[in-house]
Amino acid sequence: AQSVSQHNHHVILSEAASLELGCNYSYGGTVNLFWYVQYPGQHLQLLLKYFSGDPLVKGIKGFEAEFIKSKFSFNLRKPSVQWSDTAEYFCAVFTGGGNKLTFGTGTQLKVEL
Amino acid sequence: EAQVTQNPRYLITVTGKKLTVTCSQNMNHEYMSWYRQDPGLGLRQIYYSMNVEVTDKGDVPEGYKVSRKEKRNFPLILESPSPNQTSLYFCASSTTGYNEQFFGPGTRLTVL
């Protein structure tokens, strides 16, 4: 069965620091990859997605992610975080064979002023 | 406004009392899904539906039922709720399973 690992469960950064959140998945076939964000008290929203093509994808609010097929990774990055980026971030993988979306356990990001 | 709605948003119930959480989308999406969110476990898929009358189990289907009689609605049924089903539940929809999913606002369920 496919699985998604997010290694950082809690991350605390100061404003303007750079962010990188790790995501690894276990599936050898074609995948569609997503990062979702959940701001406090809100539902999940899509940050960015990768289906094919350029492995470096840009999303909303200055976030980007790089798909590295050989490493089964899809890490999320942002050069300079803001206090408003405080949220929980979820990596998710869709594999066509299973027709279902598998989420990682999430990373709680707290950005301090 | 394109949206996924869920009702109720908050529910406190007792063990064994059947309940239904409704989910409705107005985007004409084929794919709908239910997830539960628990601290430290992320979101886990309960059931999904590729289209009307087509449903399948996700990763944690035990204790839940679903039906998809109309494209827009995908209710989640707990026939005999137990305390371990206390959780935050999200409904989601998308054009197809592999596209962006649009999430509802969540239903916080407490089973005493």
CSV table of C-alpha atoms in Angstrom, one decimal:
chain,number,residue,atom,x,y,z
A,1,ALA,CA,0.0,0.0,0.0
A,2,GLN,CA,1.2,3.5,-0.7
A,3,SER,CA,2.4,5.6,2.2
A,4,VAL,CA,3.4,9.2,2.6
A,5,SER,CA,6.0,10.4,5.2
A,6,GLN,CA,6.4,13.8,6.5
A,7,HIS,CA,9.4,13.9,8.8
A,8,ASN,CA,9.0,17.2,10.4
A,9,HIS,CA,6.0,17.1,12.8
A,10,HIS,CA,6.5,20.5,14.4
A,11,VAL,CA,8.6,23.4,13.0
A,12,ILE,CA,9.1,26.7,14.6
A,13,LEU,CA,10.7,29.5,12.6
A,14,SER,CA,11.2,33.2,12.9
A,15,GLU,CA,9.7,35.6,10.3
A,16,ALA,CA,11.9,35.8,7.2
A,17,ALA,CA,13.5,32.5,7.8
A,18,SER,CA,13.6,30.0,4.9
A,19,LEU,CA,11.3,26.9,5.0
A,20,GLU,CA,11.7,23.4,3.7
A,21,LEU,CA,9.3,20.7,4.7
A,22,GLY,CA,10.0,17.1,3.7
A,23,CYS,CA,7.7,14.7,2.0
A,24,ASN,CA,8.5,11.2,0.8
A,25,TYR,CA,6.2,8.6,-0.7
A,26,SER,CA,6.4,5.0,-1.4
A,27,TYR,CA,5.0,4.0,-4.8
A,28,GLY,CA,6.9,3.1,-7.9
A,29,GLY,CA,4.4,4.1,-10.5
A,30,THR,CA,2.9,7.4,-11.8
A,31,VAL,CA,1.8,9.7,-9.0
A,32,ASN,CA,0.1,13.0,-8.7
A,33,LEU,CA,1.5,15.1,-5.8
A,34,PHE,CA,-0.1,17.8,-3.7
A,35,TRP,CA,0.6,20.1,-0.8
A,36,TYR,CA,-2.4,21.3,1.1
A,37,VAL,CA,-2.5,23.9,3.9
A,38,GLN,CA,-4.8,24.2,6.8
A,39,TYR,CA,-4.9,27.5,8.6
A,40,PRO,CA,-6.1,27.5,12.2
A,41,GLY,CA,-9.8,26.7,12.3
A,42,GLN,CA,-10.2,26.4,8.6
A,43,HIS,CA,-10.5,23.7,6.0
A,44,LEU,CA,-7.8,22.4,3.8
A,45,GLN,CA,-6.7,24.5,0.7
A,46,LEU,CA,-4.5,23.5,-2.1
A,47,LEU,CA,-1.0,25.1,-2.1
A,48,LEU,CA,0.3,23.5,-5.2
A,49,LYS,CA,0.3,20.3,-7.2
A,50,TYR,CA,2.5,18.3,-9.6
A,51,PHE,CA,1.2,16.1,-12.3
A,52,SER,CA,3.9,16.1,-14.9
A,53,GLY,CA,6.5,18.3,-16.7
A,54,ASP,CA,8.8,20.7,-14.9
A,55,PRO,CA,9.6,19.1,-11.5
A,56,LEU,CA,9.8,22.5,-9.9
A,57,VAL,CA,6.2,23.8,-9.3
A,58,LYS,CA,5.1,27.1,-7.9
A,59,GLY,CA,2.1,27.6,-5.9
A,60,ILE,CA,0.2,30.3,-4.1
A,61,LYS,CA,1.7,32.7,-1.5
A,62,GLY,CA,5.3,32.2,-2.7
A,63,PHE,CA,5.5,28.4,-2.0
A,64,GLU,CA,7.2,26.0,-4.3
A,65,ALA,CA,8.0,22.3,-4.3
A,66,GLU,CA,10.4,20.1,-6.2
A,67,PHE,CA,9.6,16.6,-7.3
A,68,ILE,CA,12.6,14.4,-7.3
A,69,LYS,CA,11.5,11.1,-8.8
A,70,SER,CA,14.7,9.2,-7.9
A,71,LYS,CA,14.2,10.1,-4.2
A,72,PHE,CA,10.5,9.7,-4.2
A,73,SER,CA,10.3,13.1,-2.7
A,74,PHE,CA,8.2,16.3,-3.0
A,75,ASN,CA,9.6,18.8,-0.6
A,76,LEU,CA,7.9,22.1,0.0
A,77,ARG,CA,9.9,25.3,0.2
A,78,LYS,CA,9.5,29.0,0.8
A,79,PRO,CA,12.4,31.5,0.8
A,80,SER,CA,11.0,33.8,3.5
A,81,VAL,CA,8.1,32.8,5.8
A,82,GLN,CA,5.6,35.2,7.3
A,83,TRP,CA,3.7,35.1,10.5
A,84,SER,CA,0.6,34.4,8.4
A,85,ASP,CA,2.1,31.1,7.2
A,86,THR,CA,1.4,29.6,10.6
A,87,ALA,CA,-0.6,26.5,9.7
A,88,GLU,CA,-0.5,22.8,9.3
A,89,TYR,CA,0.8,21.5,6.0
A,90,PHE,CA,-0.1,18.2,4.4
A,91,CYS,CA,1.6,16.4,1.6
A,92,ALA,CA,-0.7,14.1,-0.4
A,93,VAL,CA,-0.2,11.5,-3.1
A,94,PHE,CA,-2.7,10.1,-5.6
A,95,THR,CA,-1.9,6.9,-7.4
A,96,GLY,CA,-4.2,6.0,-10.2
A,97,GLY,CA,-4.2,2.3,-9.5
A,98,GLY,CA,-5.9,2.8,-6.1
A,99,ASN,CA,-8.1,5.8,-7.1
A,100,LYS,CA,-7.5,7.3,-3.7
A,101,LEU,CA,-5.5,10.1,-2.1
A,102,THR,CA,-3.1,9.3,0.7
A,103,PHE,CA,-2.1,12.1,3.1
A,104,GLY,CA,1.0,12.4,5.2
A,105,THR,CA,0.6,13.0,8.9
A,106,GLY,CA,1.1,16.8,8.6
A,107,THR,CA,3.6,19.4,9.8
A,108,GLN,CA,2.6,22.1,12.2
A,109,LEU,CA,4.5,25.3,11.3
A,110,LYS,CA,4.6,28.1,13.7
A,111,VAL,CA,6.2,31.4,12.6
A,112,GLU,CA,7.2,33.7,15.4
A,113,LEU,CA,7.4,37.5,15.0
B,1,GLU,CA,-20.2,30.4,-5.0
B,2,ALA,CA,-18.5,27.0,-5.6
B,3,GLN,CA,-18.4,25.1,-2.4
B,4,VAL,CA,-18.7,22.0,-0.4
B,5,THR,CA,-21.1,22.1,2.5
B,6,GLN,CA,-21.3,19.8,5.5
B,7,ASN,CA,-23.9,19.6,8.2
B,8,PRO,CA,-23.9,19.6,11.1
B,9,ARG,CA,-20.6,21.4,11.8
B,10,TYR,CA,-20.6,20.2,15.4
B,11,LEU,CA,-22.2,17.2,16.9
B,12,ILE,CA,-22.1,15.6,20.3
B,13,THR,CA,-23.8,12.2,20.6
B,14,VAL,CA,-23.8,9.1,22.6
B,15,THR,CA,-22.6,5.6,21.8
B,16,GLY,CA,-24.9,3.6,19.6
B,17,LYS,CA,-27.1,6.4,18.4
B,18,LYS,CA,-27.2,6.4,14.6
B,19,LEU,CA,-26.2,9.6,12.9
B,20,THR,CA,-25.7,11.0,9.4
B,21,VAL,CA,-23.4,13.8,8.4
B,22,THR,CA,-24.5,15.3,5.1
B,23,CYS,CA,-22.1,16.6,2.4
B,24,SER,CA,-23.2,18.5,-0.7
B,25,GLN,CA,-21.2,20.1,-3.6
B,26,ASN,CA,-22.4,22.5,-6.3
B,27,MET,CA,-19.5,22.0,-8.7
B,28,ASN,CA,-20.9,19.0,-10.6
B,29,HIS,CA,-17.9,17.0,-9.4
B,30,GLU,CA,-17.7,13.3,-10.2
B,31,TYR,CA,-15.4,12.3,-7.3
B,32,MET,CA,-16.3,12.7,-3.6
B,33,SER,CA,-14.6,11.5,-0.5
B,34,TRP,CA,-14.7,11.5,3.3
B,35,TYR,CA,-11.7,11.8,5.5
B,36,ARG,CA,-11.2,11.9,9.3
B,37,GLN,CA,-8.5,14.0,10.8
B,38,ASP,CA,-6.9,13.0,14.1
B,39,PRO,CA,-3.9,14.6,15.9
B,40,GLY,CA,-0.7,13.0,14.8
B,41,LEU,CA,-2.4,10.8,12.1
B,42,GLY,CA,-3.2,13.4,9.5
B,43,LEU,CA,-6.1,12.8,7.2
B,44,ARG,CA,-7.2,9.3,6.5
B,45,GLN,CA,-9.7,8.4,3.8
B,46,ILE,CA,-12.8,6.7,4.9
B,47,TYR,CA,-14.7,6.2,1.7
B,48,TYR,CA,-14.7,7.6,-1.8
B,49,SER,CA,-17.0,7.7,-4.7
B,50,MET,CA,-16.0,7.9,-8.3
B,51,ASN,CA,-19.5,8.6,-9.5
B,52,VAL,CA,-23.1,8.1,-8.7
B,53,GLU,CA,-23.8,4.6,-7.3
B,54,VAL,CA,-20.0,3.9,-7.3
B,55,THR,CA,-18.4,3.9,-3.9
B,56,ASP,CA,-15.3,2.2,-2.5
B,57,LYS,CA,-13.5,1.8,0.8
B,58,GLY,CA,-10.7,4.0,1.8
B,59,ASP,CA,-8.1,3.2,4.5
B,60,VAL,CA,-10.4,3.3,7.5
B,61,PRO,CA,-13.9,2.3,6.5
B,62,GLU,CA,-14.9,0.2,9.6
B,63,GLY,CA,-17.9,1.6,11.3
B,64,TYR,CA,-19.0,3.9,8.5
B,65,LYS,CA,-21.4,3.7,5.6
B,66,VAL,CA,-21.9,6.0,2.6
B,67,SER,CA,-24.3,6.3,-0.3
B,68,ARG,CA,-24.1,8.2,-3.6
B,69,LYS,CA,-27.6,8.4,-5.0
B,70,GLU,CA,-27.1,11.8,-6.5
B,71,LYS,CA,-24.0,13.4,-7.9
B,72,ARG,CA,-24.1,16.4,-5.5
B,73,ASN,CA,-24.6,14.5,-2.2
B,74,PHE,CA,-22.5,12.1,-0.4
B,75,PRO,CA,-23.7,11.4,3.2
B,76,LEU,CA,-21.6,9.7,5.8
B,77,ILE,CA,-23.5,7.3,8.1
B,78,LEU,CA,-22.5,6.0,11.4
B,79,GLU,CA,-24.9,3.2,12.3
B,80,SER,CA,-23.6,2.7,15.8
B,81,PRO,CA,-21.1,5.3,16.8
B,82,SER,CA,-18.4,4.6,19.3
B,83,PRO,CA,-16.0,6.8,21.2
B,84,ASN,CA,-13.1,6.0,18.9
B,85,GLN,CA,-15.0,7.7,16.1
B,86,THR,CA,-14.7,11.0,17.9
B,87,SER,CA,-12.8,13.0,15.3
B,88,LEU,CA,-12.9,15.9,12.8
B,89,TYR,CA,-14.5,14.8,9.5
B,90,PHE,CA,-14.0,16.4,6.1
B,91,CYS,CA,-15.9,15.9,2.9
B,92,ALA,CA,-14.2,16.7,-0.3
B,93,SER,CA,-15.0,16.7,-4.0
B,94,SER,CA,-13.1,17.0,-7.3
B,95,THR,CA,-13.6,16.6,-11.0
B,96,THR,CA,-11.7,13.3,-10.8
B,97,GLY,CA,-9.8,11.6,-8.0
B,98,TYR,CA,-6.4,12.8,-9.1
B,99,ASN,CA,-7.3,16.5,-9.4
B,100,GLU,CA,-7.4,19.1,-6.7
B,101,GLN,CA,-9.9,18.3,-4.0
B,102,PHE,CA,-12.1,20.9,-2.6
B,103,PHE,CA,-12.8,20.5,1.1
B,104,GLY,CA,-15.8,21.3,3.2
B,105,PRO,CA,-15.5,23.2,6.5
B,106,GLY,CA,-15.4,20.0,8.6
B,107,THR,CA,-17.7,18.4,11.2
B,108,ARG,CA,-16.4,17.9,14.7
B,109,LEU,CA,-18.0,14.8,16.1
B,110,THR,CA,-17.8,13.8,19.7
B,111,VAL,CA,-19.2,10.4,20.8
B,112,LEU,CA,-19.6,10.0,24.5
